[in-house]
mmCIF file of C-alpha atoms in Angstrom:
data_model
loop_
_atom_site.group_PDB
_atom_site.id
_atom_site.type_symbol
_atom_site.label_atom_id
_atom_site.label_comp_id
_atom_site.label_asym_id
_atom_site.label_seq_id
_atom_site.Cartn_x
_atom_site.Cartn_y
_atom_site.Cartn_z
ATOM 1 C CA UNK A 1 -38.878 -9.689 -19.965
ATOM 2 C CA UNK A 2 -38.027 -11.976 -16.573
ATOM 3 C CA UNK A 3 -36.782 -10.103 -13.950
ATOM 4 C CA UNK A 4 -33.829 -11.077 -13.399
ATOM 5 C CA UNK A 5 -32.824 -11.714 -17.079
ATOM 6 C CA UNK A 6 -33.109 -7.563 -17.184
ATOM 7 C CA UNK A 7 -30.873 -7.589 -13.818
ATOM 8 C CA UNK A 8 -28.498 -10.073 -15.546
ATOM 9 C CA UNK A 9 -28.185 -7.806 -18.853
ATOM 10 C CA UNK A 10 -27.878 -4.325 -16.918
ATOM 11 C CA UNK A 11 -25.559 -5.693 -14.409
ATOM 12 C CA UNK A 12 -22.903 -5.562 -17.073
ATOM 13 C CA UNK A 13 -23.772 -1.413 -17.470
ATOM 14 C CA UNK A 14 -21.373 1.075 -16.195
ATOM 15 C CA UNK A 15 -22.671 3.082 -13.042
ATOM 16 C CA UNK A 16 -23.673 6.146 -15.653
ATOM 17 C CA UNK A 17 -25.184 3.834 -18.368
ATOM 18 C CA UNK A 18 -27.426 2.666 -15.390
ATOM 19 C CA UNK A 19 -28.683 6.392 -14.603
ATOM 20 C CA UNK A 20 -29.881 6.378 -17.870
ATOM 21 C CA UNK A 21 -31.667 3.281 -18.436
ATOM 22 C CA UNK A 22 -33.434 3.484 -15.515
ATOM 23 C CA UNK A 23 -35.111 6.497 -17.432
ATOM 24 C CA UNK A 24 -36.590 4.912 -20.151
ATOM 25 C CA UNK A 25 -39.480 2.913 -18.400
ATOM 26 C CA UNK A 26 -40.606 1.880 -14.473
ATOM 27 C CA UNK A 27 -39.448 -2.054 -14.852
ATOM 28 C CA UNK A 28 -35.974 -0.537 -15.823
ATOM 29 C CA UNK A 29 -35.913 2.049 -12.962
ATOM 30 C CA UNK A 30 -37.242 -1.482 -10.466
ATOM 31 C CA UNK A 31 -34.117 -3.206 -11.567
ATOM 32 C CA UNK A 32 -31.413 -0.128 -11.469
ATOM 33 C CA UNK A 33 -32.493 0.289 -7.746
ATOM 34 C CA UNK A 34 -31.836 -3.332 -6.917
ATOM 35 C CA UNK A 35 -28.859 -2.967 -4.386
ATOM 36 C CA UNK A 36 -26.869 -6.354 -5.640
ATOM 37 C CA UNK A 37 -25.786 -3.989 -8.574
ATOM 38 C CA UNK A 38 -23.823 -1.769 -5.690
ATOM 39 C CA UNK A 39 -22.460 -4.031 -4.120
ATOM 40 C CA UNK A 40 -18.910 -3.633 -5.484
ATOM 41 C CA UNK A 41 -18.908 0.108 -6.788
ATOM 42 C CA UNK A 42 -14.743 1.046 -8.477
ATOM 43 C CA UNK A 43 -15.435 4.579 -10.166
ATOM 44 C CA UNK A 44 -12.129 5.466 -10.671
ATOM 45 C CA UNK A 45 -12.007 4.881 -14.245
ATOM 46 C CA UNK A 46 -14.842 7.408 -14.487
ATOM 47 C CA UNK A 47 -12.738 9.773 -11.763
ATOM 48 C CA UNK A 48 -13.370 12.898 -13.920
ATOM 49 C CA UNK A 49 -17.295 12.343 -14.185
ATOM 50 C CA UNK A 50 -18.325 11.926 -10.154
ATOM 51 C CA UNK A 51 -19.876 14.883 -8.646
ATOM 52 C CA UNK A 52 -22.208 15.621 -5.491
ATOM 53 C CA UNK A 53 -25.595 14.559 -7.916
ATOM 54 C CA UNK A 54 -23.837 11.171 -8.429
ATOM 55 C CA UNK A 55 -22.891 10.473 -5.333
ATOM 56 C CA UNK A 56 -26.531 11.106 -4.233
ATOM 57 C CA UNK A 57 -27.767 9.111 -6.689
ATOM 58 C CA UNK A 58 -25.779 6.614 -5.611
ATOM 59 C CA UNK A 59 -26.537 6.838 -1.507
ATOM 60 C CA UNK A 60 -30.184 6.035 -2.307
ATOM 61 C CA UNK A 61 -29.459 2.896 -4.404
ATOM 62 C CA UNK A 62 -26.343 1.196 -2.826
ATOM 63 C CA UNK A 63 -27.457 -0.591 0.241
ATOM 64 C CA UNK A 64 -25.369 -3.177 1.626
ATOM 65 C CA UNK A 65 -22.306 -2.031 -0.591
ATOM 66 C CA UNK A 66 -18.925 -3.411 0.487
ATOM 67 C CA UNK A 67 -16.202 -2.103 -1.378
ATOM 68 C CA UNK A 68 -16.207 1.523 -3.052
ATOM 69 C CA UNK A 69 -13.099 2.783 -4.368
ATOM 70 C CA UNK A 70 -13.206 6.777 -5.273
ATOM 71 C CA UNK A 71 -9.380 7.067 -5.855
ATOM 72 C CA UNK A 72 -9.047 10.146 -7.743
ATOM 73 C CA UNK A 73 -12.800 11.342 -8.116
ATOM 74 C CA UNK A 74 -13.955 14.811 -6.646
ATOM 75 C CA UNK A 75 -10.806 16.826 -8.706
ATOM 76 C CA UNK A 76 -12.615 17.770 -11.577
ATOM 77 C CA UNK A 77 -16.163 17.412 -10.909
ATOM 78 C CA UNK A 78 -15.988 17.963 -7.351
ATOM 79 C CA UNK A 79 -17.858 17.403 -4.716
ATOM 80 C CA UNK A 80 -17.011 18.473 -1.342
ATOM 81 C CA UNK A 81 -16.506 17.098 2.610
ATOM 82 C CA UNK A 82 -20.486 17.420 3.443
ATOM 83 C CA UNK A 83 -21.402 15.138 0.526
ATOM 84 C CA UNK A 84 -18.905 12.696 1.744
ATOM 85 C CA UNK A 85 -20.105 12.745 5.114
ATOM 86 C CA UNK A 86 -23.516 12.196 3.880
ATOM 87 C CA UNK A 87 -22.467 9.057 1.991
ATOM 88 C CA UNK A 88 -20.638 7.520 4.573
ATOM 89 C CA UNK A 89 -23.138 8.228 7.099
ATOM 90 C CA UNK A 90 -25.566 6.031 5.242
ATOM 91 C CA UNK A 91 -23.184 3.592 4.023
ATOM 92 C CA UNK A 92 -20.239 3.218 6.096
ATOM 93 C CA UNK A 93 -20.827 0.275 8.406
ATOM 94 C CA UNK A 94 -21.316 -2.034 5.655
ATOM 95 C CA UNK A 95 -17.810 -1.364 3.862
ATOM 96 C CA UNK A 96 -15.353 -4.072 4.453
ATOM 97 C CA UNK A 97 -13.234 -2.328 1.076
ATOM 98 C CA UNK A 98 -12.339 1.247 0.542
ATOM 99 C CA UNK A 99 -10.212 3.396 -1.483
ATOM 100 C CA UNK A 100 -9.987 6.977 -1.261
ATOM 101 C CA UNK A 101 -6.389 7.763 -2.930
ATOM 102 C CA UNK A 102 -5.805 11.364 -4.365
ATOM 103 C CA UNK A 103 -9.363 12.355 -3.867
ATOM 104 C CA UNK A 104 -10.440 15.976 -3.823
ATOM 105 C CA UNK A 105 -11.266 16.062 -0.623
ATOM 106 C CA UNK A 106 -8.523 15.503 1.020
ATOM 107 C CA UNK A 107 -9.602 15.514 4.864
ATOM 108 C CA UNK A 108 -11.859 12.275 4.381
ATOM 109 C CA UNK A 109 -9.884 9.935 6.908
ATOM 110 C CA UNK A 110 -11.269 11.876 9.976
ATOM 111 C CA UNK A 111 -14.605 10.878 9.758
ATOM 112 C CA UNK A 112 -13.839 7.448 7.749
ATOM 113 C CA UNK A 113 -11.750 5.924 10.849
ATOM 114 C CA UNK A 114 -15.150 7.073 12.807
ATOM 115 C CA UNK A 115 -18.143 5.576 10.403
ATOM 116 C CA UNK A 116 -16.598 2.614 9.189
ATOM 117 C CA UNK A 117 -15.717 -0.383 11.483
ATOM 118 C CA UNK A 118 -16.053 -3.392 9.238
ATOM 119 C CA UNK A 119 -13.232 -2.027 6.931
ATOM 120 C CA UNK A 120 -10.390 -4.410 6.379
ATOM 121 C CA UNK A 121 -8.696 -2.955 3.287
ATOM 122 C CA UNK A 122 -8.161 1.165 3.511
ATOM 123 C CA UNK A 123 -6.531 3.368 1.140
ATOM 124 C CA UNK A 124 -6.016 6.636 1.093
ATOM 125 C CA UNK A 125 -2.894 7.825 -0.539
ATOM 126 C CA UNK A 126 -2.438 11.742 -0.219
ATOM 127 C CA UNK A 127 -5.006 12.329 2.332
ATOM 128 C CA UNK A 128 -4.514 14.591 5.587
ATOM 129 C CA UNK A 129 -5.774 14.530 8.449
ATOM 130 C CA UNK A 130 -5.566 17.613 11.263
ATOM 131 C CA UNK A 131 -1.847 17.727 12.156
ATOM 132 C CA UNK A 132 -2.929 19.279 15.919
ATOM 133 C CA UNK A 133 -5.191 16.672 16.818
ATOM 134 C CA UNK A 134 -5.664 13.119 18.041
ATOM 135 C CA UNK A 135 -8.277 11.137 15.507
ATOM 136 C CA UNK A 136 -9.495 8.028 17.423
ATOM 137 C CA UNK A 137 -10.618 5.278 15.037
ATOM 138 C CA UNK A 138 -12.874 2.370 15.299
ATOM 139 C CA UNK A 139 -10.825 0.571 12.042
ATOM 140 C CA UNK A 140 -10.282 -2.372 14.006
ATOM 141 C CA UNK A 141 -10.148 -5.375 11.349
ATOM 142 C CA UNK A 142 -7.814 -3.618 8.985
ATOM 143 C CA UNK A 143 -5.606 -6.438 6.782
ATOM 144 C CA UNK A 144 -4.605 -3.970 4.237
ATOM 145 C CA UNK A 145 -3.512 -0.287 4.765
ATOM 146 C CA UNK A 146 -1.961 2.556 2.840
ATOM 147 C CA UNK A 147 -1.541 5.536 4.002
ATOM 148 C CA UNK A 148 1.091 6.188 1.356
ATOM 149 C CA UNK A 149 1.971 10.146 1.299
ATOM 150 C CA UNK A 150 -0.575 10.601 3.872
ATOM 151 C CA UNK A 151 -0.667 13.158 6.694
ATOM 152 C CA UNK A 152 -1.606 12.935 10.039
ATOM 153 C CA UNK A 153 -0.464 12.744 13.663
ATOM 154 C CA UNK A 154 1.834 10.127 15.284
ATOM 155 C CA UNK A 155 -0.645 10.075 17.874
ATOM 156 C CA UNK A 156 -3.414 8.880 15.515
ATOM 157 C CA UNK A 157 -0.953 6.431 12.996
ATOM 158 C CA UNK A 158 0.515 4.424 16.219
ATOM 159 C CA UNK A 159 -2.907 3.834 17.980
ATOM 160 C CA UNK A 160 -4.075 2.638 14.195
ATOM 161 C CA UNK A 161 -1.396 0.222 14.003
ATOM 162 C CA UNK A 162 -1.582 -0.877 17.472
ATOM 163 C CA UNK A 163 -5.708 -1.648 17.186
ATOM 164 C CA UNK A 164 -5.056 -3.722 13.867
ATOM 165 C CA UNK A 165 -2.674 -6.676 14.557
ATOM 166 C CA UNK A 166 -3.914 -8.259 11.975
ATOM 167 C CA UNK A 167 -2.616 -5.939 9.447
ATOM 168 C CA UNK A 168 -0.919 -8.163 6.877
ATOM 169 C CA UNK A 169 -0.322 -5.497 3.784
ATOM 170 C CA UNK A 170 1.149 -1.649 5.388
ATOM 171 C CA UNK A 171 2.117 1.272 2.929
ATOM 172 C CA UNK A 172 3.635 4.602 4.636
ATOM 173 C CA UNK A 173 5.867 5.257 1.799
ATOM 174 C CA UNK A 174 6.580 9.019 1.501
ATOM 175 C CA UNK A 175 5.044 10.040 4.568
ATOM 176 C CA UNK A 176 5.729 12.860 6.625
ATOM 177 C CA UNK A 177 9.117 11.950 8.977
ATOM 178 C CA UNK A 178 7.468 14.082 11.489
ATOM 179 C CA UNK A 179 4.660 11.416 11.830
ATOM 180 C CA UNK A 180 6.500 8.458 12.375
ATOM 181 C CA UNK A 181 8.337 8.375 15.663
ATOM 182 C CA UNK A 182 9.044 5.554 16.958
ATOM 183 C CA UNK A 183 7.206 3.565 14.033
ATOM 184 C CA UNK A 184 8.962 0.257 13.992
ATOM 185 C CA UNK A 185 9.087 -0.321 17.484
ATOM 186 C CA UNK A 186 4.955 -0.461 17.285
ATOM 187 C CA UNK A 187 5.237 -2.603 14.314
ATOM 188 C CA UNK A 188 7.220 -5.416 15.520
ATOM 189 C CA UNK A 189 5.052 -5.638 18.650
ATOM 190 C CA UNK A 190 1.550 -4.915 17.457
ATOM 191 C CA UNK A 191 1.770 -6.188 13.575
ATOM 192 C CA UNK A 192 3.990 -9.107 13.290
ATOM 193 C CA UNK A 193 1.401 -10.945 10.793
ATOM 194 C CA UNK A 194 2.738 -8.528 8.205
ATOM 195 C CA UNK A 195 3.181 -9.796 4.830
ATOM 196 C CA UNK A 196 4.148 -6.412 3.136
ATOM 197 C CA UNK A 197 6.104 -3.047 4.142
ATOM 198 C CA UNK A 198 6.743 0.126 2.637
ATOM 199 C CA UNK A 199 8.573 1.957 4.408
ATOM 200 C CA UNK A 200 10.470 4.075 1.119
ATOM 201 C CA UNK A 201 11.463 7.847 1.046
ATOM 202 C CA UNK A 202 10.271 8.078 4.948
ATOM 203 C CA UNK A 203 13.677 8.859 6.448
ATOM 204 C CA UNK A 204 12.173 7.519 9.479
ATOM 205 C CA UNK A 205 14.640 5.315 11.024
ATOM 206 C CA UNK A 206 17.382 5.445 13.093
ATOM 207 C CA UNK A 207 20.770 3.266 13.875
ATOM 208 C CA UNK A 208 18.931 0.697 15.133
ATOM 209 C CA UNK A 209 15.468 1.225 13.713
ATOM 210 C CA UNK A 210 15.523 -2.753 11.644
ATOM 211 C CA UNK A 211 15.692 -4.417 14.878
ATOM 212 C CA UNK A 212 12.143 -4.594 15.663
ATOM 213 C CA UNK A 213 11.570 -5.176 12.151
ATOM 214 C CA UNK A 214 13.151 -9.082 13.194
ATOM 215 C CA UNK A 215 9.720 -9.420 15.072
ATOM 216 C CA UNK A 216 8.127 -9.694 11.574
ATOM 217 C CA UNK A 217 9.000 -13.548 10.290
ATOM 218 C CA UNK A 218 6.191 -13.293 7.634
ATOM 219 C CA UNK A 219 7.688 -10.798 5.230
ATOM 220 C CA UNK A 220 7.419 -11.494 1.757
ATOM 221 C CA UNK A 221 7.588 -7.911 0.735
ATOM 222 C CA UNK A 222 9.901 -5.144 2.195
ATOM 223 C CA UNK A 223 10.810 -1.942 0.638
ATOM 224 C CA UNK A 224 13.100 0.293 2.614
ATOM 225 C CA UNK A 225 14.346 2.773 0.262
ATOM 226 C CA UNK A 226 15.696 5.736 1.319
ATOM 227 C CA UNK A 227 14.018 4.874 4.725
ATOM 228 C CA UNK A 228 17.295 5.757 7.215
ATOM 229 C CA UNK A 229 18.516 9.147 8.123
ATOM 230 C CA UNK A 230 21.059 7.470 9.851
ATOM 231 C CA UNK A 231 23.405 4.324 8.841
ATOM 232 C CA UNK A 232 22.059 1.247 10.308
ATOM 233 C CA UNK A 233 24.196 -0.499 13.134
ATOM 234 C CA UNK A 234 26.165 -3.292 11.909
ATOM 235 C CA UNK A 235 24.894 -6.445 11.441
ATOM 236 C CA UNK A 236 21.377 -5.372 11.916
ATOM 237 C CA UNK A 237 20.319 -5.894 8.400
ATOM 238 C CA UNK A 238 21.902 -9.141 8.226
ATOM 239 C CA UNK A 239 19.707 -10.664 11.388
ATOM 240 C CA UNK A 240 16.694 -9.133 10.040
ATOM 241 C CA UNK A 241 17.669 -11.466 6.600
ATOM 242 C CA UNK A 242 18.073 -14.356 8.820
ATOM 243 C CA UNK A 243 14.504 -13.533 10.693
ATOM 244 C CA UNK A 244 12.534 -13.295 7.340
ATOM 245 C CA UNK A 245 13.531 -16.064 4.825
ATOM 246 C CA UNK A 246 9.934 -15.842 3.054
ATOM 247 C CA UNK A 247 11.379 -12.993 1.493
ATOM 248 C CA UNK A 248 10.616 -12.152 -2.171
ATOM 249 C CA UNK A 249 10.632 -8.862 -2.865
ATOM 250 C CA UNK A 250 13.684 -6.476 -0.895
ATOM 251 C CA UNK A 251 14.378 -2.889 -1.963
ATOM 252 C CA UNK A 252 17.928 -1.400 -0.280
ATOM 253 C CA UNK A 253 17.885 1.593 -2.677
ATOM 254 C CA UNK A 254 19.443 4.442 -1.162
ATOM 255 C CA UNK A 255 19.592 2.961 2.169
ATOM 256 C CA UNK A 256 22.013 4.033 4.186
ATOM 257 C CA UNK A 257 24.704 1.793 5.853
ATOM 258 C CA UNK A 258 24.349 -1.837 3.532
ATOM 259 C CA UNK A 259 27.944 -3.642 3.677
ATOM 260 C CA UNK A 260 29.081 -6.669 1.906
ATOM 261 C CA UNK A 261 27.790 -8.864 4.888
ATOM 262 C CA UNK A 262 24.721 -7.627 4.901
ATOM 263 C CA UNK A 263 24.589 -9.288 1.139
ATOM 264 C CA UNK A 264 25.818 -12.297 1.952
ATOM 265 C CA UNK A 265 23.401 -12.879 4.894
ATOM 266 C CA UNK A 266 20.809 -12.305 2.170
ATOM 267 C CA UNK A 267 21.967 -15.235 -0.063
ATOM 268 C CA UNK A 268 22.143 -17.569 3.121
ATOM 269 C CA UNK A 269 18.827 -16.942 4.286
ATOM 270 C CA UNK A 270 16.234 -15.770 1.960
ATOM 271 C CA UNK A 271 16.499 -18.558 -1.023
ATOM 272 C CA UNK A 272 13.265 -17.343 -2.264
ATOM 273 C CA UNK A 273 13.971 -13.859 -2.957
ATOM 274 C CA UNK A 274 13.072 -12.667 -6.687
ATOM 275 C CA UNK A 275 13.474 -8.859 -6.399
ATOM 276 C CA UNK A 276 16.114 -6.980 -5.027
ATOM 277 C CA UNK A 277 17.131 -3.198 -5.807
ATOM 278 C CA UNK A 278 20.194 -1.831 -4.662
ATOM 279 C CA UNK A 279 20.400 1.424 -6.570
ATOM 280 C CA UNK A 280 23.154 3.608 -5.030
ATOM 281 C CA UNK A 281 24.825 1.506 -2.744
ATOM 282 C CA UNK A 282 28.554 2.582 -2.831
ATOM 283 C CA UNK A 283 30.094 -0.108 -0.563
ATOM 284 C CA UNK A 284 29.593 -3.307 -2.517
ATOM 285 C CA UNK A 285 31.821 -4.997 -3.978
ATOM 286 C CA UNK A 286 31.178 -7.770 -6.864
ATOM 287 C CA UNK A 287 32.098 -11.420 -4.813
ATOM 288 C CA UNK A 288 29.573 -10.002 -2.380
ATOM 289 C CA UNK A 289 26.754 -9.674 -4.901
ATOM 290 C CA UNK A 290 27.406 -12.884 -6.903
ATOM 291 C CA UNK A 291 26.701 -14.336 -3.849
ATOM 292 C CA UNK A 292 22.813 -13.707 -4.276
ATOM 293 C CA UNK A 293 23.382 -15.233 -7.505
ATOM 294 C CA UNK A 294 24.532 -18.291 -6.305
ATOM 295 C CA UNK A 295 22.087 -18.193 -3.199
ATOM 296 C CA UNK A 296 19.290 -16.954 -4.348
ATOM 297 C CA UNK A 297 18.082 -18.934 -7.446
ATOM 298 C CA UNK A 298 14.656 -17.961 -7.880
ATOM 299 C CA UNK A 299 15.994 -14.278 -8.389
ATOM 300 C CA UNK A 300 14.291 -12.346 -11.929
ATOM 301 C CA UNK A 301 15.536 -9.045 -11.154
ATOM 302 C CA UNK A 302 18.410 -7.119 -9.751
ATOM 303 C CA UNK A 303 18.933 -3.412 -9.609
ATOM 304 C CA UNK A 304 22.407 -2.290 -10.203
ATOM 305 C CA UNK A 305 22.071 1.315 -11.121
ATOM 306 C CA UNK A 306 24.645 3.784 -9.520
ATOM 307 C CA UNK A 307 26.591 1.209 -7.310
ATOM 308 C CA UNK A 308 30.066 2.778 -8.405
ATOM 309 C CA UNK A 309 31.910 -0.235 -6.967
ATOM 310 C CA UNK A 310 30.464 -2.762 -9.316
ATOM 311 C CA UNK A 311 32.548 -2.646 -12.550
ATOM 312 C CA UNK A 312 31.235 -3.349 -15.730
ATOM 313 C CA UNK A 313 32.986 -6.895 -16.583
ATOM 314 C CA UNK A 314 31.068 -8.020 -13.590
ATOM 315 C CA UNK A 315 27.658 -7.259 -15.233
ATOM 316 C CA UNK A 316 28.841 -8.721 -18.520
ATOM 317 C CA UNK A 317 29.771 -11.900 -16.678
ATOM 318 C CA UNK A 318 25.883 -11.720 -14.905
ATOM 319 C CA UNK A 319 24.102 -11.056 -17.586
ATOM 320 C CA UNK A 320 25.767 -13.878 -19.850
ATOM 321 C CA UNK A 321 25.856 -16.816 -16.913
ATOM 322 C CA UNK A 322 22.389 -15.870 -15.422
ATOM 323 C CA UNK A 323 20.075 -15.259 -18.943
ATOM 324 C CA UNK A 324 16.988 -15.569 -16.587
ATOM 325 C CA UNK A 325 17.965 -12.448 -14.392
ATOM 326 C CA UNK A 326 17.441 -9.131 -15.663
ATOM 327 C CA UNK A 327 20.056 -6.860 -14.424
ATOM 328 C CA UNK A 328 19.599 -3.425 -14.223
ATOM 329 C CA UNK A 329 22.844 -1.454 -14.258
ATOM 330 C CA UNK A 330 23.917 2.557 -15.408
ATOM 331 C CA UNK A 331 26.570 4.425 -13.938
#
């Protein structure tokens, strides 16, 4: 059999399949070492059967690989922060994609912001980093990051952000208040290409924390749940409206300070907007929210839940003139 006909049937093998087959004769073994099978490697459906023999099996085959994603692997076969270091010692510069969320070893992004420079999507949810110690990084072409429930210093996050304006997609939802100081102000001066923020369940800003925010005109995507430890000033959320009308997808839930102006400066500004939760906001009343009704007509989706002010003939009246909205609402 040609060649590359073999390549073309076992390049529709899983990663495992492939250490098999390349058992049964020496052509087979010619074409599982071919590194244009590695070059996009996603084990995390198979997160409970990667261990340190894989991983080495994989290191000698998977030249020129550029995106790897791991998320979850390590926890039940595990392999530990030498084999890692290994891998990425081999392979690291030629990453552009990586994904590292919930693995076992969770002290990866110290020597991943050192080996891999070409990286422009990084994700690695749950990992930690030394909490005493600066970790430079040569991540310099980042578009995509998530650092979602992550740990590490403020030092480290803030150079990050400031070395990747580029950044277009940002996730620090659930991270550690302690590690975000100041985190906005670096945003709106070093990433104002952003396209997506996730700010939810940080508790991170302040009074005045959405006004560098207004430095970001791209936002499409903006999630600021439970994000304040500390009303916002007035009027501050209704400028930062007025300074992203891309907007698509906004969620207020549990943030602290929203008034009915802040609403209606949504519905003026930000026609495109087809998302917007609002769980637990005490202060609105209904003419302020039928507002984004009227203003914002591509809207699909409106969370209600828990906003005691709202009363229940204005949901009825929602729900029966705007079919095409699905309004969530329980008291």
């Amino acid at each position: 059999m040609p060649y590359e006909v073999l390549y073309h049937i076992l390049s529709h093998l899983d990663w495992f399949a492939l250490a098999d087959v390349e058992k049964v004769c020496v052509r087979c073994a010619e074409v599982v070492a071919d590194a244009r099978l590695y070059r996009e490697v996603n084990l995390r459906p198979y997160w409970d059967r990667v261990d340190s023999y894989f991983l080495l099996w994989l290191g000698n085959r998977c030249a020129g690989i550029k995106k790897l994603d791991l998320s979850g692997c390590g926890i039940v076969n595990e392999f530990n922060i030498i084999d890692l270091k290994i891998f990425f010692n081999r392979h690291g510069h030629t990453l552009t994609h990586l994904r590292l969320n919930c693995i076992g070893v969770r002290h990866a992004m110290s020597f991943v912001l050192l080996l891999c420079p070409e990286l422009t999507e990084l994700c690695m949810q749950n990992a930690i980093l030394d909490n005493q110690r600066y970790q430079p990084s040569v991540c310099k072409r980042l578009t995509a990051l998530d650092l979602s429930r992550a740990q590490c210093t403020p030092e480290t996050l803030l150079t990050l952000l400031q070395q990747n304006p580029h950044l277009q997609h940002l996730s620090l939802a659930s991270c550690d208040q302690s590690s975000l100081p100041d985190i906005t102000h670096t945003i709106g001066e070093h990433n104002r290409a952003l396209l997506s923020l996730k700010l939810w369940k940080t508790h991170a800003l302040g009074a005045h924390g959405l006004v560098p925010l207004q430095h970001c005109t791209k936002l499409q995507e903006l999630d600021l749940g439970y994000s304040n430890h500390e009303d916002c000033a007035e009027g501050t959320l209704a400028r930062l409206a007025a300074a992203c009308p891309d907007l698509r997808w906004l969620v207020l839930g549990g943030f602290r300070g929203i008034t009915n102006n802040d609403l209606l400066a949504i519905a003026r500004h930000c026609p495109r907007l087809q998302y917007l939760d609002l769980m637990s906001s005490v202060m609105l009343s209904g003419e302020a929210i039928n507002a984004i009704f009227i203003g914002c007509p591509a809207l699909r989706l409106l969370e209600l839940s828990y906003c005691i002010g709202i009363e229940q003939e204005w949901i009825d009246m929602w729900r029966r003139e705007f079919p095409h909205v699905d309004v969530k609402h329980q008291c």
